Short mmCIF file of C-alpha atoms in Angstrom, two decimals:
data_model
loop_
_atom_site.label_atom_id
_atom_site.label_comp_id
_atom_site.label_asym_id
_atom_site.label_seq_id
_atom_site.Cartn_x
_atom_site.Cartn_y
_atom_site.Cartn_z
CA GLY A 1 12.20 2.37 1.71
CA HIS A 2 12.23 -0.49 4.23
CA ASP A 3 10.69 1.62 7.00
CA THR A 4 7.84 2.86 4.83
CA THR A 5 7.21 -0.64 3.46
CA ILE A 6 7.05 -2.34 6.85
CA ASN A 7 4.94 0.45 8.33
CA THR A 8 2.51 0.18 5.42
CA LEU A 9 2.38 -3.60 5.91
CA SER A 10 1.59 -3.07 9.59
CA PHE A 11 -1.40 -0.91 8.67
CA VAL A 12 -2.55 -3.38 5.99
CA LEU A 13 -2.43 -6.25 8.50
CA HIS A 14 -4.31 -4.14 11.04
CA PHE A 15 -7.08 -3.36 8.55
CA LEU A 16 -7.25 -6.98 7.37
CA ALA A 17 -7.72 -8.06 11.00
CA GLU A 18 -10.35 -5.36 11.60
CA TYR A 19 -12.27 -6.17 8.40
CA PRO A 20 -12.46 -9.98 8.09
CA GLU A 21 -14.62 -9.74 4.95
CA VAL A 22 -11.78 -7.91 3.17
CA GLN A 23 -9.28 -10.49 4.44
CA LYS A 24 -11.52 -13.30 3.17
CA LYS A 25 -11.93 -11.70 -0.25
CA ALA A 26 -8.16 -11.15 -0.55
CA ARG A 27 -7.52 -14.79 0.45
CA THR A 28 -10.11 -16.00 -2.08
CA GLU A 29 -8.37 -14.00 -4.81
CA LEU A 30 -4.99 -15.51 -3.84
CA LEU A 31 -6.37 -19.07 -3.79
CA SER A 32 -7.92 -18.54 -7.21
CA ILE A 33 -4.61 -17.31 -8.62
CA LYS A 34 -2.69 -20.14 -6.94
CA ASN A 35 -5.12 -22.80 -8.19
CA GLN A 36 -4.74 -21.58 -11.79
CA SER A 37 -1.00 -22.22 -11.66
CA ILE A 38 0.67 -25.52 -12.45
CA ASP A 39 3.97 -24.21 -11.10
CA SER A 40 5.06 -25.65 -7.74
CA ASP A 41 7.17 -22.60 -6.85
CA PRO A 42 6.11 -21.36 -3.38
CA TYR A 43 6.50 -17.73 -4.47
CA PRO A 44 4.14 -16.02 -6.89
CA THR A 45 5.38 -15.17 -10.37
CA TYR A 46 5.40 -11.61 -11.72
CA GLU A 47 2.30 -12.43 -13.77
CA GLN A 48 0.52 -13.75 -10.68
CA LEU A 49 1.49 -10.63 -8.72
CA ASN A 50 -0.12 -8.51 -11.44
CA GLN A 51 -3.35 -10.52 -11.08
CA MET A 52 -3.63 -9.60 -7.38
CA THR A 53 -5.81 -6.56 -8.00
CA TYR A 54 -7.91 -6.81 -4.83
CA LEU A 55 -4.84 -7.25 -2.63
CA GLU A 56 -3.25 -4.25 -4.34
CA ALA A 57 -6.40 -2.22 -3.71
CA ALA A 58 -6.24 -3.17 0.00
CA ILE A 59 -2.61 -2.01 0.17
CA LYS A 60 -3.43 1.26 -1.56
CA GLU A 61 -6.44 1.89 0.68
CA ALA A 62 -4.34 1.32 3.80
CA SER A 63 -1.76 3.72 2.35
CA ARG A 64 -4.48 6.29 1.69
CA LEU A 65 -5.90 6.02 5.21
CA CYS A 66 -2.52 5.92 6.97
CA PRO A 67 0.14 7.53 4.76
CA VAL A 68 3.52 6.72 6.25
CA ALA A 69 5.73 9.17 4.31
CA SER A 70 3.50 12.23 4.03
CA GLY A 71 5.13 14.01 6.95
CA LEU A 72 8.47 13.87 5.17
CA LEU A 73 7.15 15.85 2.24
CA THR A 74 5.94 19.06 3.90
CA HIS A 75 8.44 21.86 3.23
CA THR A 76 8.94 25.07 1.28
CA LEU A 77 10.36 24.51 -2.17
CA ILE A 78 13.39 26.39 -3.45
CA ILE A 79 11.31 28.10 -6.15
CA GLY A 80 9.23 29.72 -3.45
CA ALA A 81 6.10 27.61 -3.65
CA LYS A 82 4.66 26.07 -0.51
CA MET A 83 3.70 22.41 -0.61
CA CYS A 84 0.53 21.61 1.33
CA LEU A 85 -0.25 17.95 1.88
CA GLY A 86 -3.74 16.51 1.58
CA PRO A 87 -5.04 12.95 1.87
CA LEU A 88 -4.41 11.96 -1.76
CA GLN A 89 -2.94 14.96 -3.46
CA THR A 90 -0.29 17.60 -3.07
CA SER A 91 -1.12 21.20 -3.88
CA PHE A 92 1.44 23.77 -4.91
CA VAL A 93 0.37 27.34 -4.25
CA ARG A 94 2.42 30.22 -5.58
CA LYS A 95 3.44 32.91 -3.12
CA ASP A 96 1.08 35.37 -4.79
CA GLY A 97 -1.79 32.92 -4.24
CA GLN A 98 -2.86 33.23 -7.87
CA LYS A 99 -2.28 29.75 -9.23
CA LYS A 100 -2.76 26.23 -7.89
CA THR A 101 -1.63 22.96 -9.40
CA SER A 102 -2.48 19.56 -7.97
CA PHE A 103 -1.35 16.03 -8.65
CA LYS A 104 -1.59 12.72 -6.82
CA GLN A 105 1.28 11.75 -4.55
CA GLY A 106 3.77 9.25 -5.89
CA TYR A 107 3.37 10.14 -9.55
CA GLY A 108 5.29 12.29 -11.97
CA LEU A 109 8.99 12.89 -12.52
CA ARG A 110 9.82 13.12 -8.83
CA SER A 111 7.96 10.01 -7.69
CA CYS A 112 9.61 7.36 -5.56
CA PHE A 113 11.52 5.07 -7.92
CA GLY A 114 11.17 2.20 -5.40
CA ARG A 115 7.36 2.47 -5.23
CA ARG A 116 6.69 -0.39 -7.67
CA TYR A 117 9.32 -2.61 -6.01
CA ALA A 118 7.81 -1.94 -2.56
CA LEU A 119 4.32 -2.78 -3.85
CA LEU A 120 5.55 -6.10 -5.27
CA GLU A 121 7.41 -6.83 -2.03
CA MET A 122 4.25 -6.19 0.01
CA LYS A 123 2.16 -8.38 -2.31
CA ILE A 124 4.61 -11.27 -1.96
CA PHE A 125 4.66 -10.95 1.83
CA LEU A 126 0.88 -10.70 2.14
CA ALA A 127 0.26 -13.52 -0.35
CA LYS A 128 2.49 -15.88 1.61
CA PHE A 129 1.02 -14.95 4.98
CA LEU A 130 -2.64 -14.77 3.94
CA LEU A 131 -2.44 -18.31 2.56
CA GLU A 132 -0.95 -19.59 5.82
CA TYR A 133 -2.50 -17.48 8.58
CA GLU A 134 -5.67 -15.69 9.58
CA PHE A 135 -5.23 -12.26 11.10
CA LEU A 136 -7.41 -11.38 14.07
CA PRO A 137 -7.59 -8.17 16.11
CA ASP A 138 -6.19 -8.27 19.63
CA PRO A 139 -9.04 -7.12 21.90
CA GLN A 140 -6.58 -6.30 24.69
CA ARG A 141 -4.50 -3.97 22.52
CA PRO A 142 -6.78 -1.81 20.36
CA ILE A 143 -5.13 0.67 18.03
CA GLN A 144 -6.32 4.22 18.56
#
């Protein structure tokens, strides 16, 4: 899970640098949450992490635009169904082509059990860094 988490963070930081209005709104949310707290702990509490809805939306949007684990999921299942990956859903098509079932990635019985932990880890990292630094794009090294 460390590789997928750090790769997702890389994309989030890239998008925050490319869209300063999103970065500003995320920082404003974090400052609001921090100012409501009387606790002097430098790390956000679990309750504060749950209040970071805009930051979570930014993480999820970066994950939607640049999924880091989707290539690992494309294979033929043992039961004979082929799994075809799309941007936000996975479709299972029976060999006879008669029936399709779709669900969003990361949900259900076979979802990643570390998903929630990784999301909290990313929120903590981004909260600490967004309150200390401003992220700017590097004009000499554009991402293509």
